[in-house]
Amino acid sequence: MKRLAILGATGSIGTQTLQVVDAFPGRFDVVLLAGHSNWQLLLKQAEKYQPACVVVTEPAAFARFQQENTDPKLVVLSGMEGVLKALEQFPVDMMVGAMSGAAGIEPTLKALELGIDLALANKETLVSGGSLVRKAQQKSGAKIIPVDSEHSAIFQCIEPGSSCLNKILLTASGGPFRTWEKKALYQVTPQQALKHPNWSMGRKITIDSATLMNKGLEVIEANWLFDVDYDHIQVLVHPQSVIHSMVEYGDGSVLAHLGRADMRIPIQYALTWPERQGNPFPKLDFTQLAGLEFYAPDFEKFPALALAYAVGRTGKSAPAVLNGANEVAVAAFLQEQIGFMDIPALVQWVVEQHIPVEIESFAHLMELDRWARQKAQQFVQQHRQ
Ligand code: NAD
Ligand code: MG
């Protein structure tokens, strides 16, 4: 049995990971579950999957979990220290990185240091700490299998040892405002932005998908995962989300990955890789597809995408600053403190004030992240609606 640690177990990716576990009885052993504030769901998950350890990172939720837990054998830890300690004490074969945001960086680095293979959904970790992740991975030899649907698609289209790769075609649905006029975007409400046309996901990534910052983060993620430079990563708007991404080779062949918009497919592939296994999930019915469309992205209407490309090219600490600022911007938008188009404006304002430096350590990265968040808060105070 493959022993799993699932970080972010209560979220969209975490719960779908457990559905994949359910689909393969006897194949996975859930050893460790970690969640932040939803202690009720963590309790239910602990009862069902009987892990050796549960970590509740939010202090008040940890206290409630402790009160309600009736299993004396279950080890219950709190905070990020708890996550790190649990990874050290409870051996696993794979960690599913499904926390949202920069909170995923430290446990990802820890897992790699310990030589634990990663099924990585948490793209913010690669955007922000890509250089540290690469170093830790090279040192231990642990593998990173992407869970993000586009990157899973690319991973499946890049044949081992394949040469002559021309470019990556990273597909994007275009989000809920693809066909809107730019001036209407200034009036977008959180409720409107939280309605993604094709995917059901956590709140932060759903807003990122509406600004196209998500695609920008994915461009940087692809650069780190596949070592392909920014001139050879092309974003392609494909509203149907049937093709999850493609790879073009020098001979003109294009390999694509198609499937339903169901995250359980890339999650399962990461969990069972290098094997491919059948599952009972619904399959793509081509007779029901009206057509597949493709467009170039509108960089003017969605400045976050252009900004992410520029920041990715700058490299060093610039993507970490972009990521920290974006997390604050998204939270402020969801709290109706700033407008939708203030999100890219805020991120740009913070990035422009930053002089990129090499990231020397995790502590240094956290310092840069804090700086970006403080600057972003300053913008929020000045632009509060
Ligand atoms: P979500 O908001 O549904 O879940 C986030 C999880 O992280 C929850 O379990 C929560 O308890 C935990 N968490 C939140 N803040 C935390 C903190 N400060 N410390 C520790 N844990 C914390 O998010 P999601 O949609 O499942 O996305 C998770 C990650 O996967 C993100 O990085 C996202 O970009 C990536 N991703 C998600 C999807 C998707 O379809 N949902 C697709 C591709 C990539
Ligand atoms: Mg994606």
Short mmCIF file of C-alpha atoms and ligand atoms in Angstrom, two decimals:
data_model
loop_
_atom_site.label_atom_id
_atom_site.label_comp_id
_atom_site.label_asym_id
_atom_site.label_seq_id
_atom_site.Cartn_x
_atom_site.Cartn_y
_atom_site.Cartn_z
CA MET A 1 0.00 0.00 0.00
CA LYS A 2 1.20 3.48 -0.80
CA ARG A 3 1.32 5.57 2.38
CA LEU A 4 -0.08 9.08 1.91
CA ALA A 5 0.14 12.39 3.73
CA ILE A 6 -2.61 14.73 2.52
CA LEU A 7 -2.02 18.39 3.35
CA GLY A 8 -5.02 20.61 2.74
CA ALA A 9 -7.26 17.54 3.19
CA THR A 10 -10.42 19.59 3.77
CA GLY A 11 -10.15 21.65 0.58
CA SER A 12 -11.30 21.06 -2.97
CA ILE A 13 -8.20 19.08 -4.01
CA GLY A 14 -7.91 17.36 -0.61
CA THR A 15 -11.46 16.02 -0.65
CA GLN A 16 -11.15 14.90 -4.28
CA THR A 17 -7.90 13.12 -3.36
CA LEU A 18 -9.87 11.16 -0.78
CA GLN A 19 -12.45 10.28 -3.47
CA VAL A 20 -9.59 8.82 -5.52
CA VAL A 21 -8.46 6.86 -2.44
CA ASP A 22 -12.05 5.55 -2.13
CA ALA A 23 -12.00 4.40 -5.76
CA PHE A 24 -8.97 2.13 -5.10
CA PRO A 25 -9.66 0.11 -1.95
CA GLY A 26 -6.51 -1.46 -0.51
CA ARG A 27 -4.12 0.61 -2.62
CA PHE A 28 -3.58 3.68 -0.44
CA ASP A 29 -3.02 4.03 3.28
CA VAL A 30 -3.87 7.52 4.55
CA VAL A 31 -1.30 8.06 7.31
CA LEU A 32 -1.50 11.80 7.81
CA LEU A 33 -4.22 14.40 7.26
CA ALA A 34 -3.73 18.14 7.71
CA GLY A 35 -6.29 20.91 7.50
CA HIS A 36 -6.60 24.47 8.70
CA SER A 37 -9.95 25.54 10.17
CA ASN A 38 -12.60 22.98 9.15
CA TRP A 39 -12.17 20.73 12.22
CA GLN A 40 -15.61 19.14 11.73
CA LEU A 41 -14.67 17.74 8.32
CA LEU A 42 -11.24 16.68 9.61
CA LEU A 43 -12.95 14.70 12.40
CA LYS A 44 -15.17 12.90 9.87
CA GLN A 45 -12.18 12.19 7.64
CA ALA A 46 -10.17 10.88 10.62
CA GLU A 47 -13.03 8.54 11.58
CA LYS A 48 -13.31 7.21 8.03
CA TYR A 49 -9.63 6.89 7.04
CA GLN A 50 -8.12 6.14 10.47
CA PRO A 51 -4.84 8.02 9.92
CA ALA A 52 -2.06 7.78 12.50
CA CYS A 53 -1.92 11.55 12.81
CA VAL A 54 -4.05 14.64 12.14
CA VAL A 55 -2.66 18.16 12.12
CA VAL A 56 -4.99 21.12 12.60
CA THR A 57 -3.03 24.24 11.73
CA GLU A 58 -5.49 26.88 12.99
CA PRO A 59 -5.26 27.14 16.83
CA ALA A 60 -8.99 27.54 17.66
CA ALA A 61 -9.90 24.68 15.30
CA PHE A 62 -7.17 22.53 16.91
CA ALA A 63 -8.75 23.13 20.34
CA ARG A 64 -12.22 22.16 19.06
CA PHE A 65 -10.83 19.05 17.33
CA GLN A 66 -9.13 17.99 20.57
CA GLN A 67 -12.39 18.45 22.50
CA GLU A 68 -14.46 16.39 20.08
CA ASN A 69 -11.97 13.66 19.17
CA THR A 70 -12.84 10.35 20.82
CA ASP A 71 -10.00 8.24 19.37
CA PRO A 72 -7.27 7.91 22.02
CA LYS A 73 -4.80 6.40 19.52
CA LEU A 74 -4.93 9.34 17.13
CA VAL A 75 -1.97 11.72 17.40
CA VAL A 76 -3.26 15.28 17.02
CA LEU A 77 -0.81 18.13 16.40
CA SER A 78 -1.26 21.83 15.77
CA GLY A 79 0.26 24.58 13.64
CA MET A 80 2.88 24.46 10.94
CA GLU A 81 5.35 23.03 13.52
CA GLY A 82 2.88 20.16 13.85
CA VAL A 83 2.89 19.53 10.09
CA LEU A 84 6.70 19.46 9.98
CA LYS A 85 6.93 17.22 13.04
CA ALA A 86 4.32 14.83 11.63
CA LEU A 87 6.22 14.52 8.34
CA GLU A 88 9.32 13.59 10.31
CA GLN A 89 7.63 11.13 12.65
CA PHE A 90 5.17 9.32 10.40
CA PRO A 91 6.84 7.81 7.32
CA VAL A 92 4.89 8.16 4.07
CA ASP A 93 5.66 7.40 0.40
CA MET A 94 3.93 10.45 -1.04
CA MET A 95 2.72 13.82 0.15
CA VAL A 96 -0.23 15.46 -1.56
CA GLY A 97 0.45 19.21 -1.42
CA ALA A 98 -3.06 20.68 -1.54
CA MET A 99 -2.80 23.58 0.87
CA SER A 100 -3.70 26.91 -0.59
CA GLY A 101 -1.16 29.69 -0.97
CA ALA A 102 2.32 30.24 0.41
CA ALA A 103 1.44 28.12 3.48
CA GLY A 104 2.45 25.17 1.32
CA ILE A 105 6.08 26.18 0.88
CA GLU A 106 7.56 24.99 4.17
CA PRO A 107 5.98 21.51 4.24
CA THR A 108 6.86 21.02 0.55
CA LEU A 109 10.52 21.77 1.26
CA LYS A 110 10.40 19.51 4.32
CA ALA A 111 8.92 16.63 2.32
CA LEU A 112 11.57 16.99 -0.38
CA GLU A 113 14.34 17.11 2.23
CA LEU A 114 13.00 13.87 3.67
CA GLY A 115 12.97 12.31 0.19
CA ILE A 116 9.17 12.05 0.05
CA ASP A 117 7.67 12.13 -3.46
CA LEU A 118 5.18 14.91 -4.05
CA ALA A 119 1.82 15.09 -5.78
CA LEU A 120 1.88 18.86 -6.05
CA ALA A 121 -1.28 20.93 -6.50
CA ASN A 122 -0.04 23.95 -4.54
CA LYS A 123 1.39 26.00 -7.42
CA GLU A 124 2.17 28.99 -5.17
CA THR A 125 5.03 26.96 -3.70
CA LEU A 126 6.76 26.67 -7.08
CA VAL A 127 6.03 30.26 -8.05
CA SER A 128 7.40 31.63 -4.82
CA GLY A 129 10.05 29.12 -3.81
CA GLY A 130 10.88 27.43 -7.13
CA SER A 131 14.63 27.79 -6.69
CA LEU A 132 14.54 26.33 -3.16
CA VAL A 133 12.27 23.51 -4.30
CA ARG A 134 14.64 22.66 -7.14
CA LYS A 135 17.65 22.57 -4.80
CA ALA A 136 15.87 20.40 -2.23
CA GLN A 137 14.65 18.05 -4.94
CA GLN A 138 18.07 17.70 -6.54
CA LYS A 139 19.60 16.91 -3.16
CA SER A 140 17.19 14.13 -2.18
CA GLY A 141 16.10 12.87 -5.61
CA ALA A 142 12.42 12.95 -4.58
CA LYS A 143 9.98 13.26 -7.46
CA ILE A 144 7.41 15.95 -8.10
CA ILE A 145 4.33 14.80 -10.00
CA PRO A 146 2.12 17.73 -10.97
CA VAL A 147 -1.56 17.72 -10.03
CA ASP A 148 -2.52 21.03 -11.64
CA SER A 149 -4.54 19.78 -14.64
CA GLU A 150 -2.51 21.63 -17.29
CA HIS A 151 0.80 20.49 -15.85
CA SER A 152 -0.41 16.93 -15.46
CA ALA A 153 -1.41 17.10 -19.14
CA ILE A 154 2.02 18.42 -20.16
CA PHE A 155 3.75 15.85 -17.94
CA GLN A 156 1.79 13.11 -19.74
CA CYS A 157 2.61 14.56 -23.20
CA ILE A 158 6.34 14.88 -22.57
CA GLU A 159 7.70 11.44 -23.24
CA PRO A 160 10.65 10.35 -21.11
CA GLY A 161 13.88 11.32 -22.85
CA SER A 162 11.95 13.13 -25.58
CA SER A 163 13.98 15.68 -27.46
CA CYS A 164 13.11 18.39 -29.93
CA LEU A 165 10.38 19.94 -27.84
CA ASN A 166 9.34 23.20 -29.49
CA LYS A 167 6.90 24.69 -27.04
CA ILE A 168 4.26 24.14 -24.41
CA LEU A 169 0.70 25.20 -25.24
CA LEU A 170 -0.85 25.96 -21.87
CA THR A 171 -4.61 26.11 -22.20
CA ALA A 172 -6.84 28.49 -20.25
CA SER A 173 -10.64 28.59 -20.05
CA GLY A 174 -10.47 32.39 -20.07
CA GLY A 175 -12.55 32.57 -16.89
CA PRO A 176 -16.04 34.01 -16.37
CA PHE A 177 -15.19 37.42 -17.92
CA ARG A 178 -13.59 36.26 -21.17
CA THR A 179 -16.20 37.99 -23.33
CA TRP A 180 -16.77 41.05 -21.13
CA GLU A 181 -15.73 44.57 -22.11
CA LYS A 182 -12.73 45.80 -20.16
CA LYS A 183 -14.65 48.72 -18.63
CA ALA A 184 -17.24 46.33 -17.16
CA LEU A 185 -14.49 44.50 -15.26
CA TYR A 186 -14.14 47.46 -12.87
CA GLN A 187 -17.62 46.64 -11.50
CA VAL A 188 -17.13 42.89 -10.99
CA THR A 189 -18.30 41.62 -7.57
CA PRO A 190 -16.78 38.69 -5.62
CA GLN A 191 -19.99 36.73 -6.23
CA GLN A 192 -19.61 37.08 -10.01
CA ALA A 193 -15.90 36.25 -9.92
CA LEU A 194 -16.52 33.15 -7.78
CA LYS A 195 -18.57 31.53 -10.57
CA HIS A 196 -16.09 29.68 -12.75
CA PRO A 197 -17.58 28.37 -16.02
CA ASN A 198 -15.92 24.93 -16.02
CA TRP A 199 -14.22 24.07 -12.72
CA SER A 200 -15.35 24.00 -9.08
CA MET A 201 -12.36 25.01 -6.92
CA GLY A 202 -11.31 26.81 -3.73
CA ARG A 203 -12.04 30.55 -3.49
CA LYS A 204 -8.50 31.85 -3.97
CA ILE A 205 -7.78 29.93 -7.18
CA THR A 206 -11.26 30.78 -8.52
CA ILE A 207 -10.51 34.50 -8.23
CA ASP A 208 -7.06 33.92 -9.75
CA SER A 209 -8.79 32.19 -12.66
CA ALA A 210 -11.05 35.21 -13.19
CA THR A 211 -8.11 37.68 -13.30
CA LEU A 212 -6.00 35.17 -15.32
CA MET A 213 -3.37 35.47 -12.59
CA ASN A 214 -3.90 31.73 -12.20
CA LYS A 215 -2.65 31.22 -15.75
CA GLY A 216 0.27 33.54 -15.03
CA LEU A 217 1.18 31.49 -11.95
CA GLU A 218 0.87 28.37 -14.11
CA VAL A 219 3.28 29.77 -16.69
CA ILE A 220 5.87 30.19 -13.91
CA GLU A 221 4.95 26.75 -12.53
CA ALA A 222 5.56 25.22 -15.98
CA ASN A 223 8.92 26.98 -16.26
CA TRP A 224 10.06 25.30 -13.02
CA LEU A 225 8.51 21.89 -13.63
CA PHE A 226 9.62 21.38 -17.22
CA ASP A 227 12.60 23.70 -17.51
CA VAL A 228 11.13 25.39 -20.59
CA ASP A 229 11.87 29.10 -20.99
CA TYR A 230 9.14 31.74 -21.15
CA ASP A 231 9.46 32.28 -24.90
CA HIS A 232 8.40 28.66 -25.36
CA ILE A 233 5.36 28.64 -23.08
CA GLN A 234 2.31 29.90 -24.97
CA VAL A 235 -1.01 30.49 -23.27
CA LEU A 236 -3.95 29.50 -25.42
CA VAL A 237 -7.53 30.38 -24.47
CA HIS A 238 -9.75 27.33 -24.94
CA PRO A 239 -13.16 27.99 -23.36
CA GLN A 240 -14.38 24.36 -23.36
CA SER A 241 -11.55 23.09 -21.09
CA VAL A 242 -11.48 19.76 -22.92
CA ILE A 243 -7.83 19.97 -23.97
CA HIS A 244 -5.92 20.40 -20.71
CA SER A 245 -2.69 21.44 -22.46
CA MET A 246 -0.47 20.43 -25.37
CA VAL A 247 3.16 20.04 -26.33
CA GLU A 248 4.49 20.91 -29.78
CA TYR A 249 7.55 19.06 -31.09
CA GLY A 250 10.01 20.27 -33.71
CA ASP A 251 8.67 17.93 -36.38
CA GLY A 252 5.27 19.65 -36.17
CA SER A 253 3.62 16.94 -34.07
CA VAL A 254 1.40 18.25 -31.31
CA LEU A 255 0.50 15.95 -28.42
CA ALA A 256 -2.56 16.91 -26.40
CA HIS A 257 -4.22 15.61 -23.25
CA LEU A 258 -8.02 15.60 -23.34
CA GLY A 259 -10.53 14.69 -20.69
CA ARG A 260 -13.46 15.87 -18.64
CA ALA A 261 -12.92 18.86 -16.37
CA ASP A 262 -12.51 16.57 -13.36
CA MET A 263 -9.53 17.10 -11.04
CA ARG A 264 -9.75 13.50 -9.86
CA ILE A 265 -8.12 12.47 -13.16
CA PRO A 266 -4.82 14.37 -12.65
CA ILE A 267 -4.90 13.61 -8.91
CA GLN A 268 -5.20 9.89 -9.65
CA TYR A 269 -2.46 10.01 -12.25
CA ALA A 270 -0.10 11.63 -9.71
CA LEU A 271 -1.00 9.05 -7.07
CA THR A 272 -0.61 5.98 -9.29
CA TRP A 273 2.22 7.23 -11.57
CA PRO A 274 4.01 5.67 -13.42
CA GLU A 275 1.02 3.36 -13.74
CA ARG A 276 -2.27 4.33 -15.36
CA GLN A 277 -5.31 2.72 -13.80
CA GLY A 278 -8.97 2.47 -14.82
CA ASN A 279 -11.53 4.27 -12.66
CA PRO A 280 -15.32 4.50 -12.40
CA PHE A 281 -15.46 8.28 -13.01
CA PRO A 282 -17.50 9.60 -15.99
CA LYS A 283 -15.63 9.71 -19.32
CA LEU A 284 -15.51 12.28 -22.10
CA ASP A 285 -18.30 11.89 -24.68
CA PHE A 286 -17.12 13.42 -27.95
CA THR A 287 -20.62 13.26 -29.46
CA GLN A 288 -21.73 15.78 -26.83
CA LEU A 289 -19.05 18.34 -27.72
CA ALA A 290 -20.29 21.20 -29.87
CA GLY A 291 -16.76 22.20 -30.86
CA LEU A 292 -13.38 23.24 -29.59
CA GLU A 293 -12.35 26.89 -29.83
CA PHE A 294 -8.96 28.54 -29.42
CA TYR A 295 -7.99 32.20 -29.01
CA ALA A 296 -4.97 34.26 -28.11
CA PRO A 297 -5.29 35.70 -24.60
CA ASP A 298 -6.19 39.38 -24.21
CA PHE A 299 -3.21 40.72 -22.27
CA GLU A 300 -4.68 44.22 -22.18
CA LYS A 301 -7.95 43.17 -20.58
CA PHE A 302 -6.18 40.78 -18.20
CA PRO A 303 -2.97 42.58 -17.19
CA ALA A 304 -2.18 39.96 -14.50
CA LEU A 305 -1.11 37.50 -17.20
CA ALA A 306 1.33 39.94 -18.84
CA LEU A 307 2.65 40.88 -15.42
CA ALA A 308 3.27 37.24 -14.47
CA TYR A 309 5.19 36.64 -17.72
CA ALA A 310 7.34 39.73 -17.06
CA VAL A 311 7.94 38.75 -13.45
CA GLY A 312 8.75 35.17 -14.45
CA ARG A 313 11.33 36.43 -16.91
CA THR A 314 12.86 38.68 -14.24
CA GLY A 315 13.09 35.67 -11.95
CA LYS A 316 15.01 35.70 -8.63
CA SER A 317 12.70 36.97 -5.87
CA ALA A 318 10.24 38.77 -8.19
CA PRO A 319 7.74 35.85 -8.48
CA ALA A 320 7.72 35.43 -4.67
CA VAL A 321 6.80 39.11 -4.30
CA LEU A 322 4.12 38.80 -7.00
CA ASN A 323 2.65 35.79 -5.21
CA GLY A 324 2.60 37.37 -1.73
CA ALA A 325 1.04 40.57 -3.08
CA ASN A 326 -1.54 38.64 -5.07
CA GLU A 327 -2.64 36.63 -2.03
CA VAL A 328 -3.32 39.86 -0.12
CA ALA A 329 -5.07 41.40 -3.14
CA VAL A 330 -7.39 38.41 -3.59
CA ALA A 331 -8.29 38.37 0.13
CA ALA A 332 -8.98 42.14 0.06
CA PHE A 333 -11.16 41.76 -3.05
CA LEU A 334 -13.14 38.92 -1.43
CA GLN A 335 -13.70 41.19 1.59
CA GLU A 336 -14.89 43.92 -0.78
CA GLN A 337 -12.10 46.27 0.29
CA ILE A 338 -10.75 46.73 -3.24
CA GLY A 339 -12.20 46.30 -6.72
CA PHE A 340 -11.54 43.50 -9.21
CA MET A 341 -9.20 45.54 -11.41
CA ASP A 342 -7.34 46.73 -8.30
CA ILE A 343 -5.95 43.17 -8.00
CA PRO A 344 -3.49 43.43 -10.93
CA ALA A 345 -2.91 47.12 -10.16
CA LEU A 346 -1.93 46.28 -6.58
CA VAL A 347 0.37 43.45 -7.63
CA GLN A 348 2.07 45.62 -10.23
CA TRP A 349 2.51 48.47 -7.72
CA VAL A 350 4.21 46.13 -5.23
CA VAL A 351 6.37 44.40 -7.87
CA GLU A 352 7.59 47.75 -9.23
CA GLN A 353 8.94 48.74 -5.82
CA HIS A 354 10.91 45.53 -5.40
CA ILE A 355 14.53 45.06 -6.40
CA PRO A 356 14.88 41.35 -7.20
CA VAL A 357 17.54 39.39 -5.32
CA GLU A 358 18.55 35.72 -5.24
CA ILE A 359 16.57 33.80 -2.62
CA GLU A 360 19.13 32.42 -0.20
CA SER A 361 17.03 30.40 2.21
CA PHE A 362 13.52 29.69 3.39
CA ALA A 363 13.87 32.39 6.09
CA HIS A 364 14.93 34.86 3.41
CA LEU A 365 11.93 33.89 1.27
CA MET A 366 9.58 34.46 4.20
CA GLU A 367 11.15 37.90 4.74
CA LEU A 368 10.47 38.81 1.10
CA ASP A 369 6.95 37.40 1.34
CA ARG A 370 6.26 39.52 4.47
CA TRP A 371 7.61 42.62 2.74
CA ALA A 372 5.31 42.02 -0.25
CA ARG A 373 2.29 41.49 2.02
CA GLN A 374 3.01 44.67 4.00
CA LYS A 375 3.32 46.72 0.82
CA ALA A 376 0.12 45.15 -0.50
CA GLN A 377 -1.70 46.07 2.72
CA GLN A 378 -0.50 49.64 2.25
CA PHE A 379 -2.13 49.68 -1.19
CA VAL A 380 -5.36 48.26 0.27
CA GLN A 381 -5.46 51.00 2.93
CA GLN A 382 -4.97 53.69 0.29
CA HIS A 383 -7.58 52.28 -2.12
CA ARG A 384 -10.23 51.03 0.33
CA GLN A 385 -13.66 51.35 -1.22
P1 NAD B 1 -9.19 25.16 -0.93
O1 NAD B 1 -9.31 26.56 -0.44
O2 NAD B 1 -10.42 24.43 -1.30
O3 NAD B 1 -8.43 24.29 0.17
C1 NAD B 1 -7.25 24.71 0.77
C2 NAD B 1 -6.78 23.75 1.83
O4 NAD B 1 -5.62 24.34 2.46
C3 NAD B 1 -7.80 23.50 2.95
O5 NAD B 1 -7.70 22.16 3.38
C4 NAD B 1 -7.34 24.43 4.06
O6 NAD B 1 -7.66 23.91 5.34
C5 NAD B 1 -5.85 24.47 3.86
N1 NAD B 1 -5.27 25.75 4.30
C6 NAD B 1 -5.72 26.99 4.00
N2 NAD B 1 -4.94 27.92 4.60
C7 NAD B 1 -3.99 27.26 5.28
C8 NAD B 1 -2.92 27.66 6.12
N3 NAD B 1 -2.66 28.95 6.36
N4 NAD B 1 -2.14 26.71 6.67
C9 NAD B 1 -2.39 25.41 6.44
N5 NAD B 1 -3.40 24.96 5.66
C10 NAD B 1 -4.19 25.87 5.09
O7 NAD B 1 -8.17 25.21 -2.14
P2 NAD B 1 -8.03 24.21 -3.38
O8 NAD B 1 -8.89 24.69 -4.49
O9 NAD B 1 -8.16 22.81 -2.93
O10 NAD B 1 -6.54 24.50 -3.83
C11 NAD B 1 -5.42 24.00 -3.12
C12 NAD B 1 -4.17 24.21 -3.93
O11 NAD B 1 -4.29 23.47 -5.13
C13 NAD B 1 -3.95 25.66 -4.34
O12 NAD B 1 -2.60 25.95 -4.33
C14 NAD B 1 -4.49 25.72 -5.77
O13 NAD B 1 -3.85 26.69 -6.56
C15 NAD B 1 -4.14 24.31 -6.26
N6 NAD B 1 -5.01 23.84 -7.34
C16 NAD B 1 -6.33 23.65 -7.12
C17 NAD B 1 -7.15 23.21 -8.16
C18 NAD B 1 -8.63 22.96 -7.95
O14 NAD B 1 -9.29 22.47 -8.86
N7 NAD B 1 -9.18 23.22 -6.80
C19 NAD B 1 -6.60 22.97 -9.42
C20 NAD B 1 -5.23 23.15 -9.60
C21 NAD B 1 -4.44 23.59 -8.55
MG MG B 2 -4.69 24.63 -13.58
#
